[in-house]
CSV table of C-alpha atoms in Angstrom, one decimal:
chain,number,residue,atom,x,y,z
A,1,MET,CA,110.7,-15.0,15.6
A,2,ARG,CA,107.5,-13.2,14.5
A,3,ILE,CA,105.1,-15.6,12.3
A,4,THR,CA,102.1,-14.3,10.7
A,5,THR,CA,99.3,-15.5,9.0
A,6,TRP,CA,97.3,-14.0,6.2
A,7,ASN,CA,94.6,-15.1,3.8
A,8,VAL,CA,95.8,-12.4,0.9
A,9,ASN,CA,92.4,-13.5,-1.1
A,10,SER,CA,94.8,-13.3,-4.5
A,11,ILE,CA,98.4,-12.8,-4.4
A,12,LYS,CA,98.0,-10.9,-7.8
A,13,GLN,CA,95.6,-8.2,-6.9
A,14,ARG,CA,97.4,-8.2,-3.4
A,15,LEU,CA,100.9,-8.0,-3.8
A,16,PRO,CA,101.4,-4.0,-3.2
A,17,HIS,CA,100.0,-4.8,0.1
A,18,LEU,CA,102.0,-7.3,1.1
A,19,LEU,CA,105.3,-5.9,0.1
A,20,GLY,CA,104.8,-2.9,2.1
A,21,PHE,CA,103.5,-5.2,5.1
A,22,LEU,CA,107.0,-7.5,4.9
A,23,ASP,CA,108.8,-4.1,4.6
A,24,GLU,CA,106.8,-2.3,7.2
A,25,ALA,CA,106.3,-5.5,10.3
A,26,LYS,CA,109.4,-7.1,8.9
A,27,PRO,CA,108.0,-10.6,10.1
A,28,ASP,CA,110.0,-13.4,9.6
A,29,VAL,CA,107.9,-16.1,8.5
A,30,VAL,CA,104.6,-15.9,6.7
A,31,CYS,CA,101.7,-17.7,6.3
A,32,LEU,CA,99.8,-17.2,3.2
A,33,GLN,CA,96.7,-18.5,1.8
A,34,GLU,CA,93.9,-18.1,-1.0
A,35,LEU,CA,96.6,-17.5,-3.7
A,36,LYS,CA,94.6,-18.1,-6.5
A,37,CYS,CA,97.5,-18.8,-8.6
A,38,GLN,CA,99.6,-21.8,-9.8
A,39,ASP,CA,103.0,-22.1,-8.8
A,40,ASP,CA,104.6,-21.0,-12.0
A,41,ALA,CA,102.5,-17.6,-11.5
A,42,PHE,CA,103.2,-17.0,-7.6
A,43,PRO,CA,105.2,-13.6,-8.2
A,44,ARG,CA,108.5,-15.0,-6.5
A,45,ALA,CA,110.7,-12.3,-8.1
A,46,GLU,CA,109.2,-9.6,-6.2
A,47,ILE,CA,109.2,-11.4,-2.5
A,48,GLU,CA,112.3,-12.4,-2.9
A,49,GLY,CA,113.8,-8.9,-3.5
A,50,ALA,CA,112.2,-8.5,-0.7
A,51,GLY,CA,114.6,-10.8,1.3
A,52,TYR,CA,112.4,-13.4,1.7
A,53,ALA,CA,112.3,-17.3,0.6
A,54,VAL,CA,109.4,-19.1,-1.2
A,55,GLU,CA,107.6,-22.3,-0.9
A,56,THR,CA,104.4,-22.7,-2.4
A,57,LEU,CA,101.3,-25.0,-3.2
A,58,GLY,CA,99.5,-23.0,-5.7
A,59,GLN,CA,96.2,-24.0,-7.8
A,60,LYS,CA,94.7,-22.5,-10.5
A,61,ALA,CA,91.9,-19.6,-9.8
A,62,TYR,CA,91.4,-21.4,-6.2
A,63,ASN,CA,92.9,-22.2,-2.7
A,64,GLY,CA,96.9,-22.0,-2.8
A,65,VAL,CA,99.2,-21.8,-0.1
A,66,ALA,CA,102.5,-20.5,0.5
A,67,LEU,CA,105.0,-19.6,3.4
A,68,LEU,CA,107.7,-17.3,3.3
A,69,VAL,CA,110.7,-16.9,5.4
A,70,ARG,CA,113.2,-13.8,5.7
A,71,ALA,CA,117.2,-14.5,6.3
A,72,PRO,CA,119.1,-15.6,7.8
A,73,LEU,CA,115.9,-17.8,8.4
A,74,ALA,CA,115.9,-20.9,6.2
A,75,MET,CA,113.4,-24.0,5.3
A,76,THR,CA,113.6,-27.3,5.3
A,77,GLU,CA,111.4,-30.9,5.5
A,78,ILE,CA,109.2,-28.9,2.8
A,79,ARG,CA,105.8,-31.1,3.3
A,80,ARG,CA,103.3,-30.0,0.5
A,81,GLY,CA,99.6,-31.3,1.2
A,82,LEU,CA,97.9,-32.7,4.4
A,83,PRO,CA,98.6,-36.4,4.9
A,84,GLY,CA,95.3,-39.0,5.2
A,85,ASP,CA,93.6,-38.8,2.0
A,86,GLU,CA,95.9,-39.2,-1.3
A,87,SER,CA,93.0,-38.9,-3.3
A,88,ASP,CA,92.5,-34.6,-2.1
A,89,GLU,CA,94.0,-32.5,-4.4
A,90,GLN,CA,93.7,-29.0,-3.4
A,91,SER,CA,96.1,-26.8,-2.3
A,92,ARG,CA,95.3,-26.3,1.2
A,93,TYR,CA,98.6,-27.3,3.2
A,94,ILE,CA,102.4,-26.6,3.1
A,95,GLU,CA,105.0,-27.4,6.2
A,96,ALA,CA,108.4,-26.4,6.5
A,97,LEU,CA,110.7,-26.8,9.4
A,98,VAL,CA,112.0,-23.2,9.8
A,99,SER,CA,115.3,-22.5,11.8
A,100,GLY,CA,118.4,-19.9,11.4
A,101,PRO,CA,122.0,-19.6,13.3
A,102,ASP,CA,120.7,-18.1,16.5
A,103,THR,CA,117.1,-19.6,16.3
A,104,LYS,CA,116.0,-22.9,17.5
A,105,PRO,CA,113.9,-24.8,15.1
A,106,VAL,CA,109.8,-24.2,14.7
A,107,ARG,CA,107.7,-26.6,12.5
A,108,VAL,CA,105.3,-23.8,10.4
A,109,ALA,CA,102.3,-25.0,8.7
A,110,SER,CA,100.2,-22.6,6.1
A,111,ILE,CA,96.5,-23.8,6.5
A,112,TYR,CA,93.6,-23.0,4.3
A,113,LEU,CA,91.0,-25.2,5.9
A,114,PRO,CA,87.8,-25.5,4.0
A,115,ASN,CA,85.1,-23.3,4.0
A,116,GLY,CA,82.3,-26.2,4.3
A,117,ASN,CA,79.1,-24.0,3.0
A,118,PRO,CA,76.7,-24.9,2.3
A,119,VAL,CA,76.2,-27.3,5.0
A,120,ASP,CA,73.7,-30.0,3.0
A,121,SER,CA,76.4,-30.4,0.1
A,122,PRO,CA,79.5,-32.6,0.4
A,123,LYS,CA,81.7,-29.6,1.1
A,124,TYR,CA,80.8,-29.8,4.9
A,125,PRO,CA,81.4,-33.2,5.3
A,126,TYR,CA,85.3,-32.4,3.1
A,127,LYS,CA,85.7,-29.7,5.8
A,128,LEU,CA,85.1,-32.0,8.9
A,129,ALA,CA,87.4,-34.7,7.3
A,130,PHE,CA,89.9,-32.6,6.8
A,131,MET,CA,89.8,-31.4,10.3
A,132,GLU,CA,90.4,-35.0,11.4
A,133,ARG,CA,93.4,-35.4,9.2
A,134,LEU,CA,95.1,-32.3,10.6
A,135,ARG,CA,93.9,-33.6,14.3
A,136,ILE,CA,95.9,-36.5,13.7
A,137,HIS,CA,98.6,-34.8,11.8
A,138,ALA,CA,99.0,-32.3,14.8
A,139,ARG,CA,99.5,-35.0,17.1
A,140,ALA,CA,101.9,-37.0,14.9
A,141,LEU,CA,104.2,-33.7,14.9
A,142,MET,CA,104.5,-33.0,18.0
A,143,GLU,CA,106.5,-36.6,18.5
A,144,ASP,CA,109.9,-35.4,17.4
A,145,GLU,CA,109.3,-32.5,20.6
A,146,LYS,CA,110.2,-29.5,18.4
A,147,ALA,CA,107.8,-26.1,18.2
A,148,VAL,CA,104.9,-26.3,16.4
A,149,VAL,CA,103.0,-23.5,14.8
A,150,LEU,CA,99.8,-24.4,12.7
A,151,ALA,CA,98.5,-21.1,11.3
A,152,GLY,CA,95.8,-20.0,8.8
A,153,ASP,CA,92.7,-19.1,7.8
A,154,TYR,CA,90.3,-21.8,9.6
A,155,ASN,CA,87.3,-21.0,8.8
A,156,VAL,CA,86.2,-21.7,12.3
A,157,ILE,CA,84.6,-19.1,14.5
A,158,PRO,CA,85.6,-21.2,17.9
A,159,ASP,CA,83.1,-19.1,20.5
A,160,PRO,CA,80.7,-16.3,20.5
A,161,ALA,CA,83.0,-14.2,21.6
A,162,ASP,CA,84.6,-14.2,18.4
A,163,ALA,CA,81.5,-12.7,16.1
A,164,ALA,CA,80.3,-9.6,16.2
A,165,ASP,CA,76.8,-11.0,15.6
A,166,PRO,CA,77.0,-14.5,16.8
A,167,GLU,CA,73.4,-15.3,16.1
A,168,ALA,CA,73.9,-14.4,11.6
A,169,TRP,CA,76.1,-17.2,12.0
A,170,ARG,CA,74.1,-20.3,14.1
A,171,SER,CA,73.5,-22.2,10.4
A,172,ASP,CA,76.4,-21.5,9.4
A,173,ALA,CA,79.4,-24.1,8.3
A,174,LEU,CA,82.2,-21.9,10.4
A,175,PHE,CA,80.0,-21.9,13.5
A,176,LEU,CA,78.1,-24.8,13.5
A,177,LEU,CA,78.6,-27.2,16.8
A,178,GLY,CA,80.7,-29.8,14.8
A,179,THR,CA,82.7,-27.6,13.5
A,180,ARG,CA,84.0,-25.7,16.8
A,181,ALA,CA,83.7,-29.4,18.3
A,182,ALA,CA,86.3,-30.5,15.5
A,183,PHE,CA,88.4,-27.4,16.2
A,184,ARG,CA,88.5,-27.8,20.4
A,185,ALA,CA,89.9,-31.3,19.4
A,186,ILE,CA,93.0,-30.0,17.4
A,187,LEU,CA,93.1,-27.6,20.8
A,188,ALA,CA,92.7,-30.9,23.2
A,189,GLU,CA,95.8,-32.6,21.4
A,190,GLY,CA,98.0,-29.6,23.6
A,191,TYR,CA,97.5,-26.7,21.2
A,192,THR,CA,97.5,-23.3,22.1
A,193,ASP,CA,95.3,-20.4,20.5
A,194,GLY,CA,98.1,-18.3,20.4
A,195,LEU,CA,96.0,-14.9,20.3
A,196,ARG,CA,93.9,-15.6,22.9
A,197,ALA,CA,96.9,-17.0,25.0
A,198,CYS,CA,97.7,-13.3,24.8
A,199,ASP,CA,94.1,-11.4,24.5
A,200,PRO,CA,91.5,-12.5,25.9
A,201,ARG,CA,89.2,-9.3,25.1
A,202,ASP,CA,85.6,-9.7,22.7
A,203,GLY,CA,86.2,-7.8,19.6
A,204,LEU,CA,89.3,-9.4,18.1
A,205,TYR,CA,88.1,-10.1,14.7
A,206,THR,CA,90.6,-11.1,11.5
A,207,PHE,CA,87.8,-10.8,8.8
A,208,TRP,CA,85.1,-8.5,7.6
A,209,ASP,CA,82.9,-9.2,4.5
A,210,TYR,CA,82.9,-6.9,1.3
A,211,GLN,CA,79.1,-6.8,1.8
A,212,ALA,CA,76.5,-4.9,3.7
A,213,GLY,CA,79.2,-2.4,5.4
A,214,CYS,CA,81.0,-5.0,7.6
A,215,TRP,CA,84.2,-3.3,7.7
A,216,GLN,CA,82.6,0.3,8.8
A,217,ARG,CA,80.3,-1.4,11.1
A,218,ASN,CA,83.3,-3.8,12.4
A,219,ALA,CA,80.9,-6.5,11.8
A,220,GLY,CA,83.6,-8.5,12.0
A,221,ILE,CA,84.8,-12.4,12.8
A,222,ARG,CA,87.9,-14.0,14.6
A,223,ILE,CA,88.4,-17.1,11.9
A,224,ASP,CA,92.3,-16.8,11.3
A,225,HIS,CA,94.1,-19.0,13.8
A,226,LEU,CA,97.7,-19.3,15.2
A,227,LEU,CA,98.2,-22.9,17.0
A,228,LEU,CA,100.7,-23.4,19.3
A,229,SER,CA,102.4,-26.7,20.4
A,230,PRO,CA,103.9,-26.4,24.0
A,231,HIS,CA,107.4,-26.3,23.0
A,232,ALA,CA,105.9,-23.1,20.8
A,233,ALA,CA,103.9,-21.8,23.6
A,234,ASP,CA,106.3,-22.0,26.3
A,235,ARG,CA,108.5,-19.5,23.7
A,236,LEU,CA,105.3,-17.6,23.4
A,237,VAL,CA,105.9,-13.5,23.7
A,238,SER,CA,103.1,-11.6,22.3
A,239,ALA,CA,100.3,-11.7,19.7
A,240,ALA,CA,98.0,-9.2,17.6
A,241,VAL,CA,95.6,-8.6,14.5
A,242,GLN,CA,96.9,-6.1,12.0
A,243,LYS,CA,93.7,-4.4,12.0
A,244,HIS,CA,94.6,-1.4,9.6
A,245,LEU,CA,95.1,-3.5,6.6
A,246,ARG,CA,91.2,-3.9,6.3
A,247,GLY,CA,91.5,-0.3,5.8
A,248,LEU,CA,93.7,0.0,2.8
A,249,ASP,CA,92.5,0.6,-0.9
A,250,LYS,CA,91.2,-2.6,-2.7
A,251,PRO,CA,92.3,-5.1,0.9
A,252,SER,CA,92.1,-8.8,1.4
A,253,ASP,CA,89.1,-9.1,3.5
A,254,HIS,CA,91.3,-11.3,5.8
A,255,VAL,CA,94.3,-9.1,7.7
A,256,PRO,CA,97.6,-10.4,9.2
A,257,VAL,CA,97.5,-11.9,12.7
A,258,THR,CA,100.9,-12.4,14.3
A,259,VAL,CA,102.7,-14.1,17.1
A,260,GLU,CA,106.1,-13.4,18.3
A,261,LEU,CA,108.2,-16.1,20.3
A,262,THR,CA,111.7,-16.2,21.7
A,263,ALA,CA,114.4,-17.3,19.8
A,264,GLY,CA,115.1,-20.7,21.6
């Protein structure tokens, strides 16, 4: 089972790239973030035509997450929204149990974690509160002893090795000590960073800003992660960054990251 996370930074703008990726890589599950459209505007017909079932949690102009699952796999037990704050109206979390005739179930979530900047505004406390809610929910998800993959744009640079220029991010919400501690707290619940478990090298980036020639200079950061519960980590085969998609015409500033798990 190949599970991909990708912040497409507008599904309408990136639909040709997404369809090309689905045809080229044939991932079994795709977790999308930053759709920037409501559910009724999502290009469902085109993606279903490519052989994928679709579940979305959209929001006009901002945020938005989706799960795409390739047949014969199917989704059940759909959850829209991260528990813990009924007043939170931002569309940042969708989850489903994914299984098939020859594949043991995996609970997969697509997460668009808040950016948190500027740090002296309410956005940073919201980020930390969201991460604490995610930690609590991540713990609860392991109670049924099924494999869990929490995938998405975490807007977290976990370590200095995950940035080409760590000093440039010292005062940014993505790299503050509080942010990194909150990320480690989620890992401490028993989760494994899927990419790092397979490839510990420096220079593995998933985001390059559109400004200042960041792509051309390879001045990237790693903020898109797939966190695996112990049952999922036991099935981990490989992980990779699909970096070449950043070089397409009018790309997202993020690229897909994929983990492969055994079927069971």
